């Protein structure tokens, strides 16, 4: 696969020697896709086990289409892995920084991996080079990082820094890498912009819009895009809170709003809200940065977005308690879906997993199922019963909770599932199941956001 709609004129593009530092969800996908575009790529991680597995063609997380592409590019010789910073500095002059930026205590971004990667790389930079940040960072990071690298690099001011934020979605990472909506180049020099154009020449030739801007604006594009999407989710969930009070139907409301093309339906889905390794931590880090800068409007807006989102989780626990008769103690519950969203095995800040924790703390016996995320979930929450099928999870359940909208769950036969449960109670927290089909099979069907 080389992206859709290539013009196929390979001679027009010159291949480069690139390095990718950090081979998690983002870095491994980026390294594989850059190699598939024809570049020679060396990828580095400090985790030797990850490097060993990637070198054997193994992807340590679930991402459709990535593993065959990894193997193809290992076989072609265009992709290799290492743990040595000296080796990557020797190999290439364009280095992508893709390390993690987790949430620190208090909500700000923990930049320690960014700093340690820069500190490990810089002393080996003897030739003019470009370090391109792809990690999601607070505004102002790139400029400070450039000073930090130049101070330590033998090449001094000829070590340039650019920021090229990444918008790929887990579950669609390969597709998004080859067909991004736009390429954002945050640069401090013409030379950096030129190098970025060479790196992405094929995507640009394919019609991907190129947006060149200063470093700070590029950093802000990423965090404000996340903040906007999170706000859209929390907006409809705030409307759900109103609907619950007055007996209105948030599902019909969302549908009617979405038909206004200025609003649109994407991310306007009421339910359990957002989670994962990106949106929650990004809005908290953005809020924390806005606080430091004294920008109260952003602080207040993002504080409300986060609070509305987290309230959906406790609201679901309340609804479940109501459905099973006022107490969760001793009740058997089946939870369908643990990943923070379908198409991923990522359970970082998973709304479903947090709800499971609340249910267990109130004494419920919780059986769970997920097509791919059970291994990751079991590391975090071993006290759940992990079932190998939907029927096994639902056996003798007093209620079934649909918490991650995997396509597999849409095709469950309600009549068949009705034969194994103790009570036919379905709670659809993702507004994704066919209500009519469940009701006609004799189920009580509740939706989060409807009275
Ligand atoms: N996952 C996504 O869908 C996604 C999308 C867009 C942006 N991002 C951003 O990309 C960045 C990485 O996210 P991720 O999901 O890939 O994280 P991740 O935790 O999956 O991967 C981070 C990797 O960096 C490695 N690492 C840590 N310190 C290092 C160092 N000093 N040198 C080399 N490697 C080091 C870790 O071992 C790990 O393999 C974050 O800033 C994230 O916000 C992620």
XYZ file of C-alpha atoms and ligand atoms in Angstrom:
495
model
C 0.000 0.000 0.000
C 1.370 3.381 -0.904
C -1.566 5.633 -0.132
C -4.559 6.125 -2.339
C -4.236 7.882 -5.633
C -0.460 8.126 -6.026
C 0.544 9.643 -9.300
C 3.183 6.909 -9.333
C 5.977 9.026 -10.761
C 8.683 7.744 -8.390
C 11.499 9.601 -10.154
C 10.075 12.970 -9.179
C 10.646 12.239 -5.491
C 14.003 11.961 -3.791
C 14.164 9.501 -0.933
C 15.667 10.690 2.335
C 17.317 9.093 5.351
C 15.002 9.787 8.289
C 14.990 8.744 11.913
C 12.026 8.371 14.261
C 12.597 8.615 18.005
C 9.954 6.848 20.117
C 8.122 3.850 18.632
C 4.770 3.850 20.444
C 1.409 4.197 18.650
C 2.504 7.349 16.871
C 6.204 6.687 16.263
C 5.907 3.118 15.003
C 3.108 4.082 12.616
C 5.071 7.101 11.401
C 8.281 5.098 10.882
C 6.468 2.377 8.930
C 4.540 4.854 6.768
C 7.630 6.981 6.041
C 9.461 3.826 4.924
C 6.482 2.849 2.788
C 6.636 6.248 1.104
C 10.129 5.263 -0.013
C 12.381 6.852 2.637
C 15.158 4.995 4.452
C 14.113 4.991 8.079
C 15.848 4.143 11.336
C 13.556 4.123 14.378
C 14.707 4.253 17.983
C 13.133 3.475 21.321
C 14.639 3.327 24.804
C 12.516 0.228 25.412
C 14.769 -2.582 24.114
C 11.897 -5.063 24.152
C 9.834 -2.855 21.814
C 12.825 -2.531 19.501
C 13.374 -6.309 19.472
C 9.710 -7.012 18.716
C 9.453 -4.360 16.005
C 12.625 -5.729 14.389
C 10.886 -9.119 14.174
C 7.810 -7.542 12.543
C 5.600 -7.508 15.643
C 3.328 -4.576 16.472
C 2.786 -4.529 20.249
C -0.654 -2.875 19.986
C -3.769 -3.339 17.861
C -3.727 -1.196 14.748
C -5.432 -2.488 11.594
C -3.069 -2.827 8.617
C 0.100 -1.804 10.454
C 1.749 -5.193 10.965
C 1.770 -6.290 7.285
C 3.149 -2.883 6.342
C 5.862 -3.163 9.034
C 6.892 -6.589 7.677
C 6.853 -5.368 4.091
C 9.187 -2.474 4.894
C 11.501 -4.581 7.085
C 11.790 -7.031 4.179
C 12.508 -4.225 1.709
C 15.397 -3.073 3.938
C 14.007 0.471 4.153
C 13.205 0.211 7.870
C 15.332 -0.798 10.860
C 15.265 -0.305 14.628
C 17.846 0.556 17.260
C 18.289 1.720 20.843
C 21.404 3.784 20.030
C 21.192 7.585 19.745
C 24.706 7.669 18.272
C 23.520 5.351 15.515
C 20.451 7.452 14.589
C 22.508 10.664 14.581
C 24.991 9.007 12.235
C 22.223 7.560 10.038
C 20.163 10.637 9.168
C 19.879 14.409 9.382
C 16.110 14.637 9.805
C 14.920 13.299 13.149
C 11.246 12.924 14.082
C 10.538 13.159 17.807
C 7.541 10.947 18.665
C 8.008 10.210 22.380
C 5.182 10.203 24.918
C 3.952 13.331 26.695
C 1.784 11.887 29.494
C -0.207 13.833 32.039
C 1.771 15.024 35.048
C 0.339 15.544 38.528
C -1.912 18.618 38.434
C -2.854 18.074 34.772
C 0.105 19.686 33.013
C 2.078 17.853 30.316
C 5.023 15.766 31.495
C 7.793 16.678 29.062
C 10.483 14.531 30.662
C 10.597 12.052 27.717
C 10.884 14.932 25.219
C 13.730 16.426 27.230
C 15.569 13.151 27.794
C 15.303 12.216 24.092
C 16.633 15.653 23.080
C 19.442 15.439 25.673
C 20.444 11.976 24.447
C 20.407 12.960 20.775
C 21.962 16.441 20.870
C 25.574 15.507 21.819
C 25.732 13.320 18.664
C 24.613 16.060 16.257
C 27.815 16.926 14.379
C 26.203 17.842 11.025
C 23.479 20.389 10.169
C 20.172 18.698 10.902
C 16.483 19.162 11.576
C 14.651 17.785 14.625
C 10.913 17.630 13.853
C 8.605 17.318 16.843
C 5.423 15.311 16.324
C 4.528 14.752 19.983
C 1.677 16.839 21.381
C 3.204 19.569 23.544
C 2.183 22.800 25.270
C 2.673 25.989 23.295
C 6.214 27.307 23.718
C 7.876 23.880 23.946
C 9.472 23.868 20.469
C 11.318 27.141 20.912
C 12.712 26.102 24.314
C 13.655 22.700 22.936
C 15.549 24.307 20.052
C 17.667 26.292 22.554
C 18.237 23.165 24.657
C 19.408 21.117 21.648
C 21.659 23.873 20.244
C 23.376 24.286 23.605
C 24.399 20.616 23.631
C 24.891 19.898 19.915
C 28.444 20.150 18.516
C 26.865 21.638 15.370
C 25.303 24.443 17.459
C 22.857 26.731 15.634
C 22.823 24.424 12.613
C 20.573 22.093 14.583
C 17.103 23.358 13.649
C 13.762 22.454 15.248
C 10.344 22.322 13.545
C 6.954 21.147 14.773
C 4.747 18.943 12.636
C 1.830 17.930 14.879
C 0.122 14.626 14.221
C -3.636 14.164 13.892
C -3.854 10.415 13.214
C -6.619 8.472 14.913
C -5.917 5.118 16.568
C -7.768 2.471 14.558
C -7.232 4.487 11.346
C -3.565 5.309 11.874
C -2.254 3.953 8.565
C -5.044 5.464 6.504
C -4.658 8.814 8.273
C -0.881 8.804 7.757
C -1.228 8.355 4.000
C -4.255 10.624 3.581
C -4.096 13.360 6.225
C -6.607 16.235 6.031
C -3.688 18.655 6.141
C 0.035 18.832 6.889
C 0.953 21.462 9.450
C 4.558 22.706 9.310
C 5.583 24.866 12.252
C 8.964 26.303 11.273
C 11.517 28.914 12.275
C 13.362 28.919 8.936
C 12.801 28.480 5.194
C 15.252 25.595 5.212
C 13.067 23.645 7.668
C 9.979 24.240 5.516
C 11.871 22.971 2.456
C 13.010 19.810 4.262
C 9.459 19.115 5.457
C 8.229 19.515 1.871
C 10.795 16.954 0.716
C 9.801 14.499 3.441
C 6.126 14.727 2.505
C 6.615 15.300 -1.237
C 4.411 12.378 -2.209
C 1.498 13.401 0.007
C 1.772 17.006 -1.196
C 1.815 15.853 -4.820
C -1.294 13.872 -3.987
C -3.108 17.079 -3.069
C -2.724 17.178 0.736
C -2.893 20.849 1.811
C 0.328 22.227 3.304
C -0.038 24.833 6.049
C 3.234 26.579 6.953
C 3.281 28.674 10.121
C 5.380 29.655 13.124
C 6.249 27.113 15.820
C 3.765 28.388 18.403
C 0.787 28.364 16.033
C 1.620 24.813 14.928
C 1.721 23.642 18.552
C -1.638 25.327 19.126
C -3.283 23.786 16.042
C -2.996 20.343 17.601
C -4.207 21.177 21.103
C -7.002 23.456 19.924
C -8.238 20.806 17.444
C -8.434 18.347 20.351
C -10.090 20.965 22.562
C -12.715 21.682 19.897
C -13.590 18.001 19.414
C -13.773 17.446 23.178
C -16.015 20.511 23.490
C -18.374 19.126 20.837
C -18.706 15.829 22.736
C -19.234 17.586 26.057
C -21.707 20.024 24.498
C -24.098 17.243 23.482
C -23.558 15.526 26.832
C -24.467 18.762 28.635
C -27.648 18.740 26.529
C -28.160 15.145 27.702
C -28.121 16.397 31.305
C -30.946 18.823 30.431
C -32.855 16.104 28.556
C -32.664 13.785 31.564
C -34.183 16.514 33.775
C -37.100 17.436 31.509
C -37.880 14.075 29.897
C -36.568 15.035 26.454
C -34.687 12.691 24.123
C -31.048 13.602 23.501
C -30.717 11.089 20.656
C -33.424 12.807 18.612
C -32.041 16.197 19.627
C -28.544 15.269 18.404
C -29.936 13.939 15.140
C -31.886 17.153 14.526
C -28.874 19.349 15.362
C -26.555 17.290 13.180
C -28.706 17.900 10.106
C -27.725 21.557 10.274
C -24.637 21.426 8.086
C -22.988 24.194 10.101
C -23.051 21.799 13.069
C -22.626 18.341 11.479
C -22.916 14.940 13.102
C -19.311 13.981 13.790
C -18.478 14.016 17.515
C -22.068 15.069 18.259
C -22.905 11.681 19.736
C -24.345 11.681 23.244
C -23.243 8.981 25.643
C -20.368 8.010 27.850
C -18.001 10.675 26.540
C -14.395 10.644 25.448
C -11.300 8.969 26.880
C -8.021 7.492 25.629
C -4.404 8.557 25.665
C -5.001 11.867 23.871
C -8.134 13.995 24.357
C -8.397 13.988 28.184
C -4.710 14.627 28.820
C -4.468 17.222 26.041
C -7.360 19.311 27.318
C -5.956 19.152 30.862
C -2.464 20.131 29.727
C -3.910 22.910 27.551
C -5.957 24.147 30.499
C -2.893 24.094 32.713
C -0.866 26.043 30.106
C -3.706 28.584 29.764
C -3.723 28.990 33.547
C -0.004 29.765 33.543
C -0.598 32.291 30.768
C -3.544 33.824 32.674
C -6.091 33.106 29.896
C -9.193 32.545 32.020
C -11.596 31.960 29.099
C -9.690 28.812 28.044
C -9.257 27.703 31.658
C -13.016 27.923 32.300
C -14.092 26.437 28.987
C -11.829 23.383 29.240
C -12.573 22.898 32.942
C -16.281 22.624 32.080
C -15.600 20.273 29.143
C -13.596 17.919 31.393
C -16.127 18.007 34.232
C -19.117 17.296 31.938
C -17.192 14.407 30.406
C -16.314 12.809 33.742
C -19.892 13.242 35.018
C -21.169 10.898 32.282
C -19.277 8.062 33.934
C -20.946 8.502 37.331
C -24.299 9.116 35.619
C -23.985 5.721 33.942
C -23.311 4.091 37.303
C -26.442 5.833 38.680
C -28.540 4.647 35.726
C -27.276 1.065 36.117
C -28.127 1.105 39.825
C -31.682 2.283 38.980
C -32.112 -0.366 36.295
C -31.140 -3.264 38.592
C -33.384 -2.230 41.474
C -31.640 0.466 43.490
C -28.488 -1.321 44.611
C -25.492 -2.722 42.784
C -24.374 -5.008 45.619
C -24.435 -8.614 44.446
C -25.848 -7.733 41.004
C -24.368 -9.466 37.979
C -23.482 -7.098 35.188
C -22.114 -7.752 31.706
C -20.003 -4.996 30.158
C -19.480 -5.006 26.393
C -16.435 -3.012 25.344
C -13.381 -1.894 27.336
C -11.274 0.015 24.789
C -11.714 3.781 24.926
C -13.127 3.533 21.404
C -13.734 0.841 18.801
C -10.838 -0.126 16.528
C -8.262 0.176 19.309
C -6.915 -1.877 22.212
C -6.025 1.312 24.081
C -7.541 1.452 27.575
C -5.739 4.606 28.742
C -8.394 6.705 30.502
C -11.072 4.350 29.188
C -14.546 5.513 30.277
C -15.715 1.899 30.268
C -12.930 0.691 32.535
C -13.548 3.516 34.970
C -17.259 2.669 35.113
C -16.352 -1.007 35.732
C -14.271 0.155 38.706
C -17.210 2.142 40.128
C -19.575 -0.832 39.697
C -17.157 -3.221 41.420
C -16.635 -0.778 44.310
C -20.407 -0.832 44.892
C -20.358 -4.635 45.093
C -21.425 -5.654 41.577
C -20.011 -8.791 39.931
C -18.793 -7.544 36.598
C -18.131 -9.778 33.576
C -16.487 -8.021 30.660
C -15.843 -8.612 26.985
C -13.872 -6.733 24.348
C -12.695 -8.008 20.964
C -9.090 -6.828 21.456
C -8.552 -4.807 24.661
C -8.935 -7.461 27.376
C -5.187 -8.058 27.782
C -4.467 -4.383 28.370
C -7.505 -3.996 30.643
C -6.517 -6.992 32.769
C -3.179 -5.322 33.601
C -5.023 -2.311 35.029
C -8.095 -3.987 36.498
C -7.497 -7.672 37.247
C -10.556 -7.937 39.532
C -13.042 -8.156 36.613
C -14.188 -11.438 35.065
C -12.805 -11.575 31.543
C -15.142 -13.543 29.253
C -14.123 -15.018 25.927
C -17.461 -14.283 24.257
C -20.433 -11.932 24.560
C -22.681 -14.833 25.628
C -20.234 -15.907 28.325
C -20.082 -12.328 29.673
C -23.887 -12.027 29.647
C -24.697 -15.385 31.255
C -27.011 -14.790 34.244
C -26.531 -11.008 33.997
C -29.082 -8.671 35.581
C -28.150 -6.027 32.998
C -25.935 -5.746 29.924
C -24.042 -2.470 29.441
C -22.912 -1.503 25.936
C -19.922 0.791 26.576
C -17.668 0.681 23.480
C -19.406 0.685 20.115
C -17.573 -2.140 18.328
C -19.259 -3.173 15.044
C -19.423 -6.768 16.411
C -21.875 -5.634 19.085
C -24.269 -4.095 16.561
C -24.918 -7.518 15.073
C -25.630 -9.329 18.344
C -28.924 -11.222 18.094
C -31.038 -9.824 20.988
C -33.270 -12.925 21.033
C -30.258 -15.229 21.361
C -28.653 -13.102 24.098
C -32.023 -12.969 25.871
C -31.811 -16.731 26.454
C -28.644 -16.504 28.602
C -29.262 -13.436 30.788
C -31.162 -13.386 34.090
C -32.958 -10.106 33.185
C -33.372 -8.570 29.743
C -31.983 -5.134 30.616
C -29.835 -3.391 28.013
C -28.147 -0.057 28.739
C -26.746 1.467 25.557
C -24.256 4.130 26.621
C -23.103 4.761 23.035
C -26.440 5.242 21.210
C -25.265 2.675 18.677
C -27.615 -0.302 18.979
C -30.904 -0.851 17.142
C -33.375 -0.007 19.879
C -36.376 -1.386 18.018
C -34.707 -4.787 17.525
C -33.864 -5.065 21.233
C -37.297 -3.940 22.399
C -39.081 -6.345 20.078
C -36.974 -9.185 21.513
C -38.420 -8.351 24.938
C -35.584 -6.231 26.337
C -35.950 -3.123 28.463
C -33.685 -0.692 26.585
C -32.220 2.381 28.269
C -30.068 5.061 26.711
C -27.835 7.414 28.643
C -29.365 10.862 28.163
C -33.012 9.861 27.954
C -35.265 10.179 30.981
N -1.566 7.732 19.982
C -2.129 8.598 19.155
O -3.133 8.310 18.503
C -1.526 9.973 18.960
C -2.039 10.788 17.947
C -1.493 12.054 17.772
C -0.506 12.508 18.632
N -0.058 11.689 19.629
C 1.014 12.197 20.500
O 2.194 11.504 20.162
C 3.025 11.337 21.307
C 3.328 9.865 21.502
O 2.103 9.216 21.760
P 1.963 7.628 21.721
O 0.518 7.322 21.835
O 2.744 7.099 20.571
O 2.706 7.262 23.088
P 3.287 5.840 23.529
O 3.349 5.869 25.006
O 2.548 4.745 22.838
O 4.778 5.829 22.929
C 5.809 6.640 23.373
C 7.123 5.900 23.105
O 8.217 6.777 23.427
C 9.231 5.968 23.992
N 10.149 6.826 24.741
C 9.973 7.420 25.946
N 11.048 8.147 26.277
C 11.917 8.029 25.257
C 13.212 8.565 25.002
N 13.792 9.378 25.868
N 13.807 8.233 23.855
C 13.225 7.421 22.955
N 11.999 6.880 23.144
C 11.361 7.187 24.277
C 8.504 4.985 24.867
O 9.276 3.848 25.182
C 7.295 4.653 23.955
O 7.564 3.547 23.123
C 2.263 11.977 22.452
O 2.665 13.304 22.596
C 0.811 11.917 21.978
O 0.019 12.902 22.585
C -0.525 10.427 19.808
